[in-house]
mmCIF file of C-alpha atoms and ligand atoms in Angstrom:
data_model
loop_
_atom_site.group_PDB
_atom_site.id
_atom_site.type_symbol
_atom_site.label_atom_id
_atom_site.label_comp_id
_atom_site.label_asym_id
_atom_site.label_seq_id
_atom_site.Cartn_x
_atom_site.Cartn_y
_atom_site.Cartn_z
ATOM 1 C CA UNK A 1 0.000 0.000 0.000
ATOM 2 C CA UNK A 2 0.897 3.673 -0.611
ATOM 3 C CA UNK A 3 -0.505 5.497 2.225
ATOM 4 C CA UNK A 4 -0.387 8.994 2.673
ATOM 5 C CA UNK A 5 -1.133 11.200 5.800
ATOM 6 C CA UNK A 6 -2.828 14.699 5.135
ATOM 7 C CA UNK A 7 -3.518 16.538 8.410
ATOM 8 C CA UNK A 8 -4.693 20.052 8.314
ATOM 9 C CA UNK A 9 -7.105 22.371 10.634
ATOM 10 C CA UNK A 10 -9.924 21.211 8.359
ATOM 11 C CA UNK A 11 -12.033 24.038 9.492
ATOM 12 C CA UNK A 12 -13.910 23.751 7.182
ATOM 13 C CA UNK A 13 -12.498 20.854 4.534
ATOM 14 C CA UNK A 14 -13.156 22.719 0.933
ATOM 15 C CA UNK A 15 -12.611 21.633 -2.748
ATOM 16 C CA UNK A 16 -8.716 22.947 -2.772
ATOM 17 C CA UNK A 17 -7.921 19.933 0.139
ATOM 18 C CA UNK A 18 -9.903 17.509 -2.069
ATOM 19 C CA UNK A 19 -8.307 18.378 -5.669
ATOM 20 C CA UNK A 20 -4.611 18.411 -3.745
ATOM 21 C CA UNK A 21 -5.518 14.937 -2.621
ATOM 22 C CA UNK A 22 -6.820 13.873 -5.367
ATOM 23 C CA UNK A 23 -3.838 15.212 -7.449
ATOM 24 C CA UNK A 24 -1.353 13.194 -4.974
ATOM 25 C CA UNK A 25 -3.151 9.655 -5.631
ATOM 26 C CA UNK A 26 -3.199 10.311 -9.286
ATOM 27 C CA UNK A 27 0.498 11.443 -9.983
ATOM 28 C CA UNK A 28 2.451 9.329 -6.773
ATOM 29 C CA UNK A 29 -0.194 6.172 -7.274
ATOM 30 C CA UNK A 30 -1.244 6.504 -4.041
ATOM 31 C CA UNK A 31 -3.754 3.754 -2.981
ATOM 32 C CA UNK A 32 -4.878 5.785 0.509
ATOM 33 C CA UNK A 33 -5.114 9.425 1.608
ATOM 34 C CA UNK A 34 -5.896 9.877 5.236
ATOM 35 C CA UNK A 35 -7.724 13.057 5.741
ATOM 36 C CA UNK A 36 -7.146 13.985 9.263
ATOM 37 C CA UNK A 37 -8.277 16.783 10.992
ATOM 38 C CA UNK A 38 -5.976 17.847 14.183
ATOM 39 C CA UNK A 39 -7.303 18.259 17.642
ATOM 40 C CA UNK A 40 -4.511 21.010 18.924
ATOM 41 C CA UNK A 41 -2.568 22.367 16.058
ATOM 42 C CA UNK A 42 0.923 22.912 17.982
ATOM 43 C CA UNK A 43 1.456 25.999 16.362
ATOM 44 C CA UNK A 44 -1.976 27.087 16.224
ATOM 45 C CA UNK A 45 -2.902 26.153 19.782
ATOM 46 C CA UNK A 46 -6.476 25.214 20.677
ATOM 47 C CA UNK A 47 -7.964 28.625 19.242
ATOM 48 C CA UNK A 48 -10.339 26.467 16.602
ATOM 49 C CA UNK A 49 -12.906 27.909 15.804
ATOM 50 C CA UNK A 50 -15.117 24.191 15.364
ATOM 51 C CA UNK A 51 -14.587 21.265 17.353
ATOM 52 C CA UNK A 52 -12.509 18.661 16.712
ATOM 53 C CA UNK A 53 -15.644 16.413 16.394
ATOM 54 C CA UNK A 54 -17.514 19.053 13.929
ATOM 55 C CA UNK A 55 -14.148 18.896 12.086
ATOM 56 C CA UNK A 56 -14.077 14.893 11.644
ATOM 57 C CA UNK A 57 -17.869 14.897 10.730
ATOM 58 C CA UNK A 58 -17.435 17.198 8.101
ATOM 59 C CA UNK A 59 -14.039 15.348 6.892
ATOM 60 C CA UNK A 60 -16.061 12.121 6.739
ATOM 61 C CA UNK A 61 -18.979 14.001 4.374
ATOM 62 C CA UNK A 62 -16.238 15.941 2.717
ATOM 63 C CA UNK A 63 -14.378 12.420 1.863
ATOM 64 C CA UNK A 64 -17.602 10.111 1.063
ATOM 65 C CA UNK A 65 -17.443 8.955 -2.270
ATOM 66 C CA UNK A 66 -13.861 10.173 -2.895
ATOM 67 C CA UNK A 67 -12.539 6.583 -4.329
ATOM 68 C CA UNK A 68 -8.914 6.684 -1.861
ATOM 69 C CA UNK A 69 -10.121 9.049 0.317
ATOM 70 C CA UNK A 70 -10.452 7.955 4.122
ATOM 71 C CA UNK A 71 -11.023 10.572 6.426
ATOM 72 C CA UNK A 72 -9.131 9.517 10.126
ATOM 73 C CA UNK A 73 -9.247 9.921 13.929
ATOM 74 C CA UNK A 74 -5.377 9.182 14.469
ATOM 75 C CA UNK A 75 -4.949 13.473 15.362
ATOM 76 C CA UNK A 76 -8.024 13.166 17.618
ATOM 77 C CA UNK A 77 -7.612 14.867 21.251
ATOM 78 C CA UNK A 78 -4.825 13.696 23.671
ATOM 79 C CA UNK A 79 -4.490 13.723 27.398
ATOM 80 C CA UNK A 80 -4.379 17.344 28.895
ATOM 81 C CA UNK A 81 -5.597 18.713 25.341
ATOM 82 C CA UNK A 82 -1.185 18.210 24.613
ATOM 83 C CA UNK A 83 -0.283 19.169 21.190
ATOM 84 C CA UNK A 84 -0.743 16.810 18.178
ATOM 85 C CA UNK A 85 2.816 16.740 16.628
ATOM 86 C CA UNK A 86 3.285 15.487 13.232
ATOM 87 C CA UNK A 87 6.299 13.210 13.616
ATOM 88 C CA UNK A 88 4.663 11.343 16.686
ATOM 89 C CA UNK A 89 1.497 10.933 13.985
ATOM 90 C CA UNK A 90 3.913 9.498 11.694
ATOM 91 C CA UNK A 91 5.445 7.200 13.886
ATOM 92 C CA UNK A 92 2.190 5.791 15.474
ATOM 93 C CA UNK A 93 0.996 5.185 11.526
ATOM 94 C CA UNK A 94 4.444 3.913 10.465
ATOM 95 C CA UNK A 95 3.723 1.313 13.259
ATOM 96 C CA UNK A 96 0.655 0.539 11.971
ATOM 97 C CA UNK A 97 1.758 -0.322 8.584
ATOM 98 C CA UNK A 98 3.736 -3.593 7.045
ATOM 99 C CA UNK A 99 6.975 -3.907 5.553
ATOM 100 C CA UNK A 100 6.183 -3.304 1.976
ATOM 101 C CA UNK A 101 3.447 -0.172 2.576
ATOM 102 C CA UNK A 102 4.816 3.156 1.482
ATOM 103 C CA UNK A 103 3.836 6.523 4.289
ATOM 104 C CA UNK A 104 4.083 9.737 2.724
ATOM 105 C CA UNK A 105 3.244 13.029 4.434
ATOM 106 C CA UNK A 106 1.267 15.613 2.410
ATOM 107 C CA UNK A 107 0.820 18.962 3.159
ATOM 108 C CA UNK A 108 0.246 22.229 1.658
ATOM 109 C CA UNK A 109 3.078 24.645 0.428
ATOM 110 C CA UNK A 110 2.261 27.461 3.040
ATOM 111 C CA UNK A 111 2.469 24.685 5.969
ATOM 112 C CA UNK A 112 5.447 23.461 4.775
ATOM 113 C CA UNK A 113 6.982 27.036 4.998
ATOM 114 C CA UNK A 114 6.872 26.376 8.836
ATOM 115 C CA UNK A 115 8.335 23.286 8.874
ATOM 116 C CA UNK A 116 11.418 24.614 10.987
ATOM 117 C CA UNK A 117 9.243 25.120 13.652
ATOM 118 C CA UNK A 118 7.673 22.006 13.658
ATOM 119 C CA UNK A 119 8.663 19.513 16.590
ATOM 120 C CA UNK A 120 11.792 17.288 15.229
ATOM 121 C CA UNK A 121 11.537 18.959 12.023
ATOM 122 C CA UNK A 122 15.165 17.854 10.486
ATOM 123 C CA UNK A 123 14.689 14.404 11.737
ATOM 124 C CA UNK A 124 10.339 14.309 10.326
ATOM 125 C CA UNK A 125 11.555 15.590 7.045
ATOM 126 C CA UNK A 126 13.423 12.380 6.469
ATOM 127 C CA UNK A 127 11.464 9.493 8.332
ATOM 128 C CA UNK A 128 8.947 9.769 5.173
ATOM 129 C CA UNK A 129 8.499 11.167 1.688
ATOM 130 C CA UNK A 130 6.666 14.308 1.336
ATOM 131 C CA UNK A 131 4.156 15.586 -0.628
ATOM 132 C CA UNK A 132 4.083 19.140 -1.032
ATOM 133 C CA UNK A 133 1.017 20.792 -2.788
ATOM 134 C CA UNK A 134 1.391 23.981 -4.733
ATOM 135 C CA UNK A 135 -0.592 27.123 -3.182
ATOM 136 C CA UNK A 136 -0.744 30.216 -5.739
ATOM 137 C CA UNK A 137 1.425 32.743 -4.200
ATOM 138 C CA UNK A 138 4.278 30.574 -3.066
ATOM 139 C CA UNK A 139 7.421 29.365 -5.354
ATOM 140 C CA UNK A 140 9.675 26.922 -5.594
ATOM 141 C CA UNK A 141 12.446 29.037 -4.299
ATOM 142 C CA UNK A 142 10.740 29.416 -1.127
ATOM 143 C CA UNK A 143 10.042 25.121 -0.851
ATOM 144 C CA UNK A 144 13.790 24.837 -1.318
ATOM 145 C CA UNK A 145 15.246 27.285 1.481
ATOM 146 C CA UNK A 146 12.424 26.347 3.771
ATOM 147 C CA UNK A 147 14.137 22.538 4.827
ATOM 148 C CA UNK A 148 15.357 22.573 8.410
ATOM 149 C CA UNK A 149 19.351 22.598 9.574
ATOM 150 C CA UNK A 150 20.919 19.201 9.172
ATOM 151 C CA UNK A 151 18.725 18.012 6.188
ATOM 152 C CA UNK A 152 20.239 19.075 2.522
ATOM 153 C CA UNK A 153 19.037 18.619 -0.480
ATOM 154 C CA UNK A 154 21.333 16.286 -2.958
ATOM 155 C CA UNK A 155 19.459 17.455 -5.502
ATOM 156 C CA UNK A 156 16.025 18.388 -8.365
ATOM 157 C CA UNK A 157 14.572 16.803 -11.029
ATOM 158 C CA UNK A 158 11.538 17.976 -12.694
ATOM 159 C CA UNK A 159 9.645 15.001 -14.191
ATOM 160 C CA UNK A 160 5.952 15.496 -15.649
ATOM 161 C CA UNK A 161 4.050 15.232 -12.996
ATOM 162 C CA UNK A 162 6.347 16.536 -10.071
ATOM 163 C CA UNK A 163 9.447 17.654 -9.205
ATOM 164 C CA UNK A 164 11.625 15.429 -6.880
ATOM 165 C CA UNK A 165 13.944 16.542 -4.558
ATOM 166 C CA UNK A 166 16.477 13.908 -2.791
ATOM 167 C CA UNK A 167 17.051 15.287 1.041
ATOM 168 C CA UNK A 168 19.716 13.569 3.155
ATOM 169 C CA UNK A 169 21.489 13.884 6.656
ATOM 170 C CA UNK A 170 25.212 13.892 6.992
ATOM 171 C CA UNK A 171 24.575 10.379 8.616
ATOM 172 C CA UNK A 172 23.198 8.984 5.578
ATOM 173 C CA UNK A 173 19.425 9.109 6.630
ATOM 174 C CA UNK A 174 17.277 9.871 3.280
ATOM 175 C CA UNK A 175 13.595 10.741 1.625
ATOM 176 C CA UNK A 176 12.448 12.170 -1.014
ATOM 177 C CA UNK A 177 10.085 15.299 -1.686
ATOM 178 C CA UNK A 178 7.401 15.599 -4.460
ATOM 179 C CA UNK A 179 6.262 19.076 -5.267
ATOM 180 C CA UNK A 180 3.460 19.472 -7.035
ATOM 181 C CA UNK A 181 3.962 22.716 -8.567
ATOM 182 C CA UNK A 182 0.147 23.202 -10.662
ATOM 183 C CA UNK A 183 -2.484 22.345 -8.623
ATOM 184 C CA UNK A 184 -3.759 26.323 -8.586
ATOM 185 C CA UNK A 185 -6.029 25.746 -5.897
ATOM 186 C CA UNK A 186 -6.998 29.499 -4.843
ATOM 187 C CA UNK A 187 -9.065 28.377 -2.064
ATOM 188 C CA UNK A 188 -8.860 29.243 1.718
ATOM 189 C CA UNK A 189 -10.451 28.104 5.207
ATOM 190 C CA UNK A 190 -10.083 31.535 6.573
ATOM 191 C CA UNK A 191 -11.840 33.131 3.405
ATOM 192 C CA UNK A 192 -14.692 30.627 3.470
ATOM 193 C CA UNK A 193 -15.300 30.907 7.474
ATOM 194 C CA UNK A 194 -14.995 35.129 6.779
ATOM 195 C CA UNK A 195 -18.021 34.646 3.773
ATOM 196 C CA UNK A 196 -19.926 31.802 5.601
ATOM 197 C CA UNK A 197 -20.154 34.658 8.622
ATOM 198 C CA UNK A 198 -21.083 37.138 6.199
ATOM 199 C CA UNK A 199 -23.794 34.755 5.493
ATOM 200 C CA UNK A 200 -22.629 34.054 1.849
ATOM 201 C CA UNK A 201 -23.588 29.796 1.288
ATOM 202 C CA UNK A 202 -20.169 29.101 0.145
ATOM 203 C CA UNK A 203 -21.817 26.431 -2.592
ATOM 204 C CA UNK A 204 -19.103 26.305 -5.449
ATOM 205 C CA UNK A 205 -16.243 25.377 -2.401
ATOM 206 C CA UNK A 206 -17.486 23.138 -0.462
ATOM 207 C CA UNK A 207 -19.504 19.764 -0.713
ATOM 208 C CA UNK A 208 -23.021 19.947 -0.681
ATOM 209 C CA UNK A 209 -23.047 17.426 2.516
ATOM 210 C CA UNK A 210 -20.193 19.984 4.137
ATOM 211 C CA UNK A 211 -22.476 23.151 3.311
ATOM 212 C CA UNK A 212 -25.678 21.476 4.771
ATOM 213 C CA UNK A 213 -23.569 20.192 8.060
ATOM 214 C CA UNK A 214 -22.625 24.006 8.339
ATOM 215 C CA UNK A 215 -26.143 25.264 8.146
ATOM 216 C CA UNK A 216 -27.718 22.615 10.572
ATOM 217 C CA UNK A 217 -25.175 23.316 12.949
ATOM 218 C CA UNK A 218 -24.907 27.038 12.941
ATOM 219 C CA UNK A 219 -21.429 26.755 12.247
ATOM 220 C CA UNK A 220 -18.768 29.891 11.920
ATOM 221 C CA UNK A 221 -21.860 32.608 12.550
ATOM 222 C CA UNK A 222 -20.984 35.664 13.838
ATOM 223 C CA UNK A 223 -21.483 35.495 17.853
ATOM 224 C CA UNK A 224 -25.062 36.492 18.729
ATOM 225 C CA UNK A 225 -25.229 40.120 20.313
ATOM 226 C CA UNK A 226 -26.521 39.284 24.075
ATOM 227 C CA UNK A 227 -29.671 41.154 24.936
ATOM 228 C CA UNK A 228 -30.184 40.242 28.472
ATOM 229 C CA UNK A 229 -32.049 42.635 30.329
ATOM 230 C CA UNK A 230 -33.051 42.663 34.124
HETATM 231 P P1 LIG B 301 -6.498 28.574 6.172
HETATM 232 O O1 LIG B 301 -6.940 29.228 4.912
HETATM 233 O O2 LIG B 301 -7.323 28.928 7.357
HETATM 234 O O3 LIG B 301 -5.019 28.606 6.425
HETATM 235 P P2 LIG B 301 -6.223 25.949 5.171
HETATM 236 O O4 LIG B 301 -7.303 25.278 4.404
HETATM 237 O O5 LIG B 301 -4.993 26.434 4.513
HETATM 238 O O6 LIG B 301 -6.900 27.070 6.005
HETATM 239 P P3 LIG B 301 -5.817 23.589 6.757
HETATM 240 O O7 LIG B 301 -7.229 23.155 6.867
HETATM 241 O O8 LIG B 301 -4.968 23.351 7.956
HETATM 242 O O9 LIG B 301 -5.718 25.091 6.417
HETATM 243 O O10 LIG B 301 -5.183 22.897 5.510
HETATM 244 C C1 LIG B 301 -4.835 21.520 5.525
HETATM 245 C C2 LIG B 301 -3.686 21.312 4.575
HETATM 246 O O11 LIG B 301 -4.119 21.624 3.252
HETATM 247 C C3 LIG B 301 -2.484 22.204 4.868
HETATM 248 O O12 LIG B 301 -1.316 21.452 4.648
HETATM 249 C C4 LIG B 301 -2.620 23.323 3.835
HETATM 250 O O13 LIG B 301 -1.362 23.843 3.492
HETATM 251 C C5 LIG B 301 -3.241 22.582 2.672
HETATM 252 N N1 LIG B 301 -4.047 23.470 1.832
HETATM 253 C C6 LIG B 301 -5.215 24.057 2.176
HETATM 254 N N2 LIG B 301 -5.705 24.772 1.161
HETATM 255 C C7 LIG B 301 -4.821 24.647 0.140
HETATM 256 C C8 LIG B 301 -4.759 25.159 -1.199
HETATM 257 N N3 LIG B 301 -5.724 25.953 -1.661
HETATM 258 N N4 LIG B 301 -3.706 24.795 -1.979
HETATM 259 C C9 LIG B 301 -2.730 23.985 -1.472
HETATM 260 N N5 LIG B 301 -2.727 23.467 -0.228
HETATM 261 C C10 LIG B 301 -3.754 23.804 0.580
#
């Protein structure tokens, strides 16, 4: 199997984290994405704006039907509401897998501008391959100076449907990177919770399923002015 782990705020899922998926199974013959939405983003904090279980619901309608597409608990809450750090993720689904499975990590060009910051970045960049989706506004200069201390990159090939990049350690320690440089997906969370507010329906981003989950729940409405009076 070749399995790869998306994780992501998810808040709300939209088209733009379904066509990056989508593009990763088609042009790394993937057999499994795992959509899953994190309970504490470490360098977000808790300040979500839905719960972690609105989050998976609307993963799991967001995913339904999506041949590859599973959407996954493994980033649900831990103990003391702790961070959810990627490499731990990795390791606990590495475990879970068999000798001749693949893991990949896929994220999103502007998350992977952070990596440094992430928890054991140098040594996460190289216990998997990584997928890194396009996002207009970002190039690949910016990819390439974004890897942590201690991982290099031995070198880029552009091939048709990617461009490959072979990272290393000093001690020998290797994985590979997969840019997807095309995928064009001009489509944000924060713009769609900012129109949903607004009270625009938000139809032509997200699924139908998503859009009616929203609306039953009274999800990302402004706060309701209190009018208590004695
Ligand atoms: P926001 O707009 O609030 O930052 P987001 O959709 O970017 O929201 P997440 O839900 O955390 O944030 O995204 C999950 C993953 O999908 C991240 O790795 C992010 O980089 C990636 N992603 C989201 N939207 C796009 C997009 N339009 N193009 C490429 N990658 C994206």
């Amino acid at each position: 199997m070749r399995i790869a782990f998306f994780g992501g705020t998810f808040d709300p899922p939209h088209r733009g984290h379904i066509a990056i998926a989508r593009a990763a199974i088609t042009r790394l013959a993937l057999d499994q994405v795992l959509v899953a939405p994190v309970a504490t983003q470490p360098l977000k904090g808790g300040s979500g704006h839905s719960s972690f279980a609105d989050r998976l619901a609307m993963v799991q309608l967001a995913v339904a039907g999506e041949p590859g597409l599973t959407a996954s608990s493994i980033d649900a809450p831990l103990l003391g509401g702790k961070p959810n750090y990627t490499f731990d993720t990795l390791q606990r689904l590495s475990h879970l897998l068999a000798p001749p499975d693949v893991l990949f990590c896929l994220l999103g060009a502007d998350s992977f501008l952070t990596i440094k910051q992430w928890h054991q970045s140098a040594e996460l960049l190289l216990f998997c391959d990584f997928i890194v989706a396009g996002r207009p506004g970002f190039s690949l200069q910016q990819i390439t100076s974004a890897f942590p201390k201690g991982v290099e990159n031995r070198g880029e090939r552009r091939e048709a449907a990617f461009t490959r990049f072979s990272l290393a350690n000093r001690s020998g320690q290797s994985a590979e990177l997969f840019l997807l440089p095309d995928l064009d997906q001009d489509i944000s969370a924060t713009e769609i919770r900012a129109a949903l507010a607004e009270g625009s329906e938000q139809q032509t981003v997200l699924a139908p399923a998503v859009a009616e989950y929203i609306r039953s729940h009274a999800l990302y409405r402004p706060e309701a002015s209190s009018s208590f009076t004695a």
